[in-house]
């Protein structure tokens, strides 16, 4: 399918380009916006793979929630990123060297491509039958059976993250007046208003 | 499915008890508010004791797989879990006095320790790269928070942040390795991986798989703080609250070492020749760095950090040697290391100077005269860490080096012994300062919190008198090591 | 190939043109309903009953000068309204107007809708930030926090509905309501969804992002002319979309009211339109009746009331379905 291929290259090119822009944009807000664009195109690539559930979840979770908070924080932060970047160039040779070594390693890996002889069978053994199920269905089945334990443990990880965020940031400030809805609702005429008979010419 | 689910749940009963208990205590703490720290701590302590007994007694040590082979329960796992639980158990009461004085006696501390322990137990039992990663993250995330627990202290927050950033980087490497392994073998399961590698029939794995293993080892080496992934250790140890540092040096190291052993020997045991030289390199580098970098340190916690790097190097000698002997050596090493480390940190927690926790080595000056018993125990720990007979630390080193020599790794053993001689220098310097230097400034105060006193007493007793009955530990470790190997 | 493309284009136009008209008249509806409830007449000068008022407004905005503030971040400033408008339109691709009358009948339709509606926040936050001015920025931040908060409970409501349907396809969701509309068994969720929809579209009583008494006009302050018009169109488009979602999830979409089959002759799209209109009217009604929330009250409602409640109801529904063996998909 030429159309599919074209769409793939479109998504892939935009993903890579916006990934590049994330690190090269001068304005941090622009970086985040390009990051969002990259997420979006990654979702598009998922769609092309036929993994529509993952694509939608990627958009909902990363673009719809995580990146919004990201943007929120970056907009609020008063950090001069240009200043932070000074001296960036002095690390460039080291970074480039490490990158080069990684690249060579990867080329080596791909150059002598040798997969275990059993790999195909091993991969197939634990996967649900893709032909009979939609991918939402298949994902649900495998998550709650084969991968039940890691799935639940991942929940525990999120709990720890939540506890951590609260432990490190929540401060109870003394002397803050808070709205108590229950007090407001339970207030009656008798407790709220005091009726006084005022005698003429005497005041209270 | 349902019938096997119930047997699976029984397998991880200790973990479930701990996790559910932690959540219950969390709710209790959240509803009771600030004053509930004592109650929650008590509950957590009770839970850990219960689970410790359960883990120590349950099971025949047979290898049982559960959750579709995602998890394995065997003698090796039980042995390591008991060590981890002891580390966690000690970390809770030891913190009481410290956090009270820092006015951060909060109920989240025991809860986080419990959840970190659950993560470590999952790591130890992992039989799949995914379980491994999830357990590791559960543990690490709780530890990042614990490192920054004194949130108004600059050094503590810095420690937490450094640990977090570098930890995330190492998790990234680990995951990269996992994905390469998955890509080249088609599975993340240890059992399947072992079967797949067995099908190579001794030809040696392709370079893709080996690169994957290298990244996996890099990630794991970070978690046990082995050179060249040790950079975070001194800073984090120094900055974290001392009881938390004691916990860091004890339980997570044991758990990560267990993971190291299992992740390399179970799936990749067949191609040991292809990863052995990495372990040898990491081991030598750790031993040497631990020996030389610690010499210049003046801060006790930094010194112990370098010391722990060195000790990881010695333990890895056992892994490099491999086989039942080597693994038994590592197990014995970790058990003795745990006792010595907890004891040393216990001594640190017992003392205060100028109303602050003791930090520098010079603070120990004159301890020999003012508190001879404490100085004696501390000296025992130092001698033992240096590996001087007849203390426990000597036996630890003895077993790993014996296994290395039996495997013909002479260079490794010789370097290890030399490093141990060098490291004796700084351990003995502490002893020298304690006994022969004149104290400066304010006198040492010893509030002697009960918990730390008990810890110091028990660990000191074990360290000094281990040589009387060395057999039970070695036998238990030997039996545990046997279950790890096919 | 070429013909297929043409047909798809035609379909798209067949959806968008009536939609734009509907948006235009919704602005009128909003004002009219509001006026009626306050015993006023509302716009009644342009055309009969003021029917041509939206077009007059549109023309006026079209011929104004587009003003871009000197300190604004030009690119982002201009993209923001376009984004809002586009998102309000593309969501309609998966809405079934009748049995099978839908542009793209994908099997994760409801997730697609959720994803698109969660993107709506970007237009606002980008506009608020790019204006480089205090009030718009505050408005943008408020709206970001607000929409993220209420998305959570909307998500749980959707999951509850999905549990009862067993499919993510919108057509299936409507079909599952043949016997009874979900608004009846899931009434509390219906209420939560409706209120969250109000918050999600920044409608009164949750119009904090543009609260004129404190923020002048929130993120829209610096916008003028056509860019302002695009914001308005997008916003009203989202309101209609939320009304349509309410009718699809809870009011049986294009299913007729089963009065012993008496009303079955009325075609599905008309039912769908009528139900959507009803919800839309309620949106306007609420605007005229309820005073604006304070910001902390808004957050409290979202996180401390709706989130636990919808979570509880989700667990309850799941438990009910499992206990009585009513799960739509088994095995």
XYZ file of C-alpha atoms in Angstrom, chain B residues 53-353:
301
model
C 8.702 -15.597 60.417
C 6.435 -16.609 57.560
C 9.215 -16.370 54.993
C 11.745 -18.149 57.159
C 9.426 -21.031 57.988
C 7.332 -21.395 54.866
C 8.232 -23.612 51.990
C 10.572 -26.506 51.666
C 13.041 -24.528 49.615
C 11.790 -26.270 46.501
C 11.613 -24.219 43.355
C 7.994 -23.234 42.651
C 6.941 -21.081 39.709
C 3.847 -18.930 39.858
C 1.834 -16.336 37.950
C 2.525 -17.943 34.583
C 6.222 -18.241 35.373
C 6.525 -14.552 36.182
C 7.610 -15.333 39.701
C 9.714 -17.969 41.376
C 9.847 -18.944 45.010
C 12.823 -21.029 46.065
C 15.341 -21.458 48.845
C 17.636 -18.840 47.377
C 14.815 -16.313 47.329
C 13.779 -17.125 50.883
C 17.356 -16.714 52.118
C 17.725 -13.308 50.489
C 14.252 -12.228 51.563
C 15.075 -13.005 55.160
C 18.152 -10.785 54.884
C 16.152 -7.969 53.297
C 13.454 -8.263 55.934
C 16.043 -8.075 58.691
C 17.447 -4.921 57.091
C 13.998 -3.354 56.901
C 13.102 -4.510 60.378
C 16.133 -2.811 61.844
C 15.643 0.376 59.821
C 12.319 1.181 61.444
C 13.142 1.328 65.170
C 16.593 2.761 64.462
C 15.018 5.832 62.920
C 12.815 6.796 65.859
C 15.277 8.848 67.831
C 16.842 10.461 64.747
C 13.599 11.638 63.192
C 12.180 12.811 66.509
C 15.158 15.079 66.968
C 14.845 16.313 63.387
C 11.139 16.990 64.043
C 10.148 14.882 61.053
C 8.629 11.944 62.849
C 6.115 11.136 60.139
C 4.015 8.075 59.576
C 4.997 7.829 55.906
C 8.479 6.589 56.763
C 7.500 3.088 57.910
C 4.951 2.862 55.096
C 7.594 3.666 52.503
C 9.983 1.173 54.080
C 7.288 -1.492 53.848
C 6.535 -0.746 50.209
C 10.222 -0.671 49.353
C 10.511 -4.067 51.019
C 7.664 -5.396 48.892
C 9.553 -4.174 45.836
C 12.738 -5.879 46.975
C 10.939 -9.136 47.620
C 9.456 -8.991 44.134
C 12.921 -8.324 42.720
C 14.327 -11.308 44.533
C 11.546 -13.564 43.301
C 11.502 -12.222 39.762
C 11.520 -14.853 37.068
C 10.823 -12.463 34.245
C 12.418 -9.256 33.055
C 9.119 -7.449 33.531
C 8.686 -8.569 37.127
C 12.309 -7.653 37.661
C 11.798 -4.154 36.373
C 8.537 -3.552 38.198
C 9.980 -4.752 41.496
C 13.068 -2.659 40.972
C 11.058 0.476 40.282
C 8.795 -0.094 43.280
C 11.867 -0.331 45.458
C 13.740 2.556 43.841
C 10.862 5.003 43.885
C 10.337 4.467 47.600
C 14.075 4.885 48.170
C 14.241 8.166 46.229
C 11.593 9.569 48.514
C 13.313 8.235 51.611
C 16.603 9.847 50.571
C 14.894 13.238 50.416
C 12.864 12.594 53.552
C 14.331 15.546 55.474
C 12.807 17.846 52.931
C 13.952 21.090 54.566
C 17.552 19.932 54.617
C 19.466 20.967 51.503
C 21.756 17.970 51.513
C 18.922 15.507 51.926
C 16.918 16.960 49.046
C 20.034 17.064 46.914
C 20.673 13.425 47.715
C 17.121 12.544 46.774
C 17.306 14.452 43.524
C 20.678 13.014 42.520
C 19.548 9.533 43.348
C 16.371 10.044 41.368
C 17.994 11.436 38.238
C 20.782 8.868 38.114
C 18.395 6.099 39.106
C 16.089 7.006 36.246
C 19.057 6.935 33.882
C 20.072 3.495 35.082
C 16.495 2.253 34.770
C 16.599 3.478 31.210
C 19.730 1.446 30.520
C 18.222 -1.578 32.171
C 15.094 -1.293 30.068
C 17.161 -0.828 26.942
C 18.987 -4.014 27.771
C 15.703 -5.806 28.470
C 14.268 -4.719 25.142
C 17.359 -5.901 23.283
C 17.181 -9.237 25.069
C 13.510 -9.518 24.233
C 14.145 -8.548 20.632
C 16.820 -11.157 20.092
C 15.235 -13.978 22.029
C 11.514 -13.397 21.703
C 10.825 -13.684 25.400
C 11.321 -11.898 28.677
C 10.857 -14.971 30.809
C 13.892 -16.416 32.552
C 12.757 -20.002 32.127
C 12.074 -19.493 28.437
C 15.310 -17.597 28.006
C 17.246 -20.458 29.572
C 15.487 -22.895 27.264
C 16.156 -20.684 24.249
C 19.814 -20.366 25.097
C 20.078 -24.087 25.702
C 18.870 -24.557 22.138
C 22.024 -22.808 20.938
C 23.856 -25.971 21.988
C 26.959 -24.230 23.185
C 27.521 -22.081 20.132
C 27.426 -18.842 22.094
C 24.793 -16.160 21.777
C 24.790 -13.519 19.072
C 26.161 -10.066 19.675
C 22.692 -8.528 19.995
C 21.846 -10.635 23.001
C 25.229 -9.960 24.552
C 24.823 -6.199 24.156
C 21.445 -6.596 25.833
C 23.069 -8.435 28.724
C 25.690 -5.701 28.989
C 23.030 -3.028 29.365
C 21.157 -5.180 31.853
C 24.340 -5.580 33.877
C 24.953 -1.829 33.691
C 21.518 -1.158 35.129
C 21.971 -3.736 37.869
C 25.491 -2.527 38.659
C 24.024 0.899 39.307
C 21.605 -0.556 41.815
C 24.338 -2.370 43.743
C 26.607 0.680 43.246
C 29.441 -1.162 41.560
C 32.124 0.736 39.648
C 31.760 2.346 37.058
C 28.184 3.102 38.129
C 28.982 4.099 41.687
C 29.106 7.917 41.373
C 25.854 8.499 43.184
C 26.727 6.440 46.244
C 28.901 8.816 48.328
C 26.651 11.823 47.763
C 23.454 9.958 48.440
C 24.851 8.214 51.510
C 26.171 11.471 52.880
C 23.050 13.510 52.246
C 20.357 11.073 53.268
C 19.213 10.918 56.880
C 21.488 8.447 58.699
C 18.848 5.769 59.417
C 17.884 5.878 55.757
C 21.539 5.514 54.779
C 21.749 2.475 57.043
C 18.761 1.036 55.226
C 20.281 1.879 51.810
C 23.521 0.181 52.681
C 21.757 -2.934 53.900
C 18.504 -4.110 52.376
C 18.507 -2.743 48.789
C 22.081 -3.930 48.269
C 21.143 -7.432 49.290
C 18.078 -7.384 47.066
C 19.934 -5.988 44.075
C 22.700 -8.525 44.549
C 20.114 -11.304 44.618
C 18.694 -9.917 41.398
C 22.170 -9.770 39.912
C 22.770 -13.407 40.746
C 19.442 -14.640 39.489
C 19.289 -12.538 36.338
C 22.698 -13.724 35.236
C 22.873 -17.318 36.372
C 19.346 -18.551 35.666
C 18.701 -17.414 32.091
C 22.250 -16.834 30.940
C 24.090 -19.495 32.925
C 24.826 -21.455 29.748
C 26.743 -18.595 28.192
C 28.570 -17.609 31.374
C 31.821 -17.342 29.446
C 30.367 -14.413 27.505
C 29.554 -12.244 30.518
C 32.055 -13.426 33.062
C 34.779 -10.961 32.057
C 32.386 -8.041 32.576
C 31.737 -9.149 36.123
C 35.452 -9.647 36.722
C 36.152 -6.128 35.483
C 33.366 -4.586 37.555
C 34.508 -6.535 40.585
C 38.164 -5.501 40.306
C 37.282 -1.877 39.638
C 34.907 -1.774 42.613
C 37.406 -3.335 44.974
C 40.181 -0.974 43.939
C 38.052 2.149 43.984
C 36.529 1.179 47.304
C 40.024 0.737 48.721
C 41.717 3.852 47.362
C 38.981 6.471 47.224
C 37.992 5.941 50.839
C 41.447 6.861 52.112
C 40.958 10.598 51.771
C 37.503 10.747 53.293
C 36.804 12.629 56.499
C 33.067 12.093 56.597
C 32.086 8.800 58.152
C 29.070 8.270 55.905
C 31.121 8.914 52.769
C 33.748 6.533 54.049
C 31.109 3.865 54.557
C 29.780 4.573 51.077
C 33.167 3.825 49.521
C 33.501 0.876 51.820
C 30.189 -0.469 50.550
C 31.379 -0.047 46.954
C 34.414 -2.113 47.832
C 32.323 -4.776 49.515
C 30.101 -5.092 46.466
C 33.292 -5.745 44.524
C 34.237 -8.574 46.879
C 30.766 -10.080 46.673
C 30.915 -9.960 42.881
C 34.074 -12.071 43.021
C 31.757 -14.901 44.017
C 29.487 -14.254 41.050
C 32.463 -14.129 38.714
C 33.548 -17.506 40.035
C 30.030 -18.826 39.576
C 28.844 -22.290 40.407
C 27.391 -23.398 43.688
C 30.513 -22.479 45.634
C 30.621 -18.959 44.258
C 26.961 -18.274 44.872
C 27.248 -19.653 48.366
C 30.144 -17.279 48.893
C 28.042 -14.317 47.767
C 25.183 -15.320 50.047
C 27.439 -15.667 53.072
C 29.104 -12.395 52.151
C 25.850 -10.492 51.911
C 24.581 -11.903 55.206
C 27.724 -10.933 57.093
C 27.977 -7.593 55.296
C 24.402 -6.817 56.322
C 25.171 -7.462 59.977
C 28.391 -5.424 59.963
C 26.861 -2.479 58.119
C 23.804 -2.288 60.312
C 26.052 -2.418 63.337
C 28.329 0.367 62.105
C 25.419 2.628 61.328
C 23.928 1.710 64.680
C 27.065 3.096 66.334
C 26.740 6.266 64.280
C 23.149 6.656 65.398
C 23.952 6.110 69.028
C 26.204 9.153 69.263
C 25.596 12.865 68.994
C 27.881 15.859 69.221
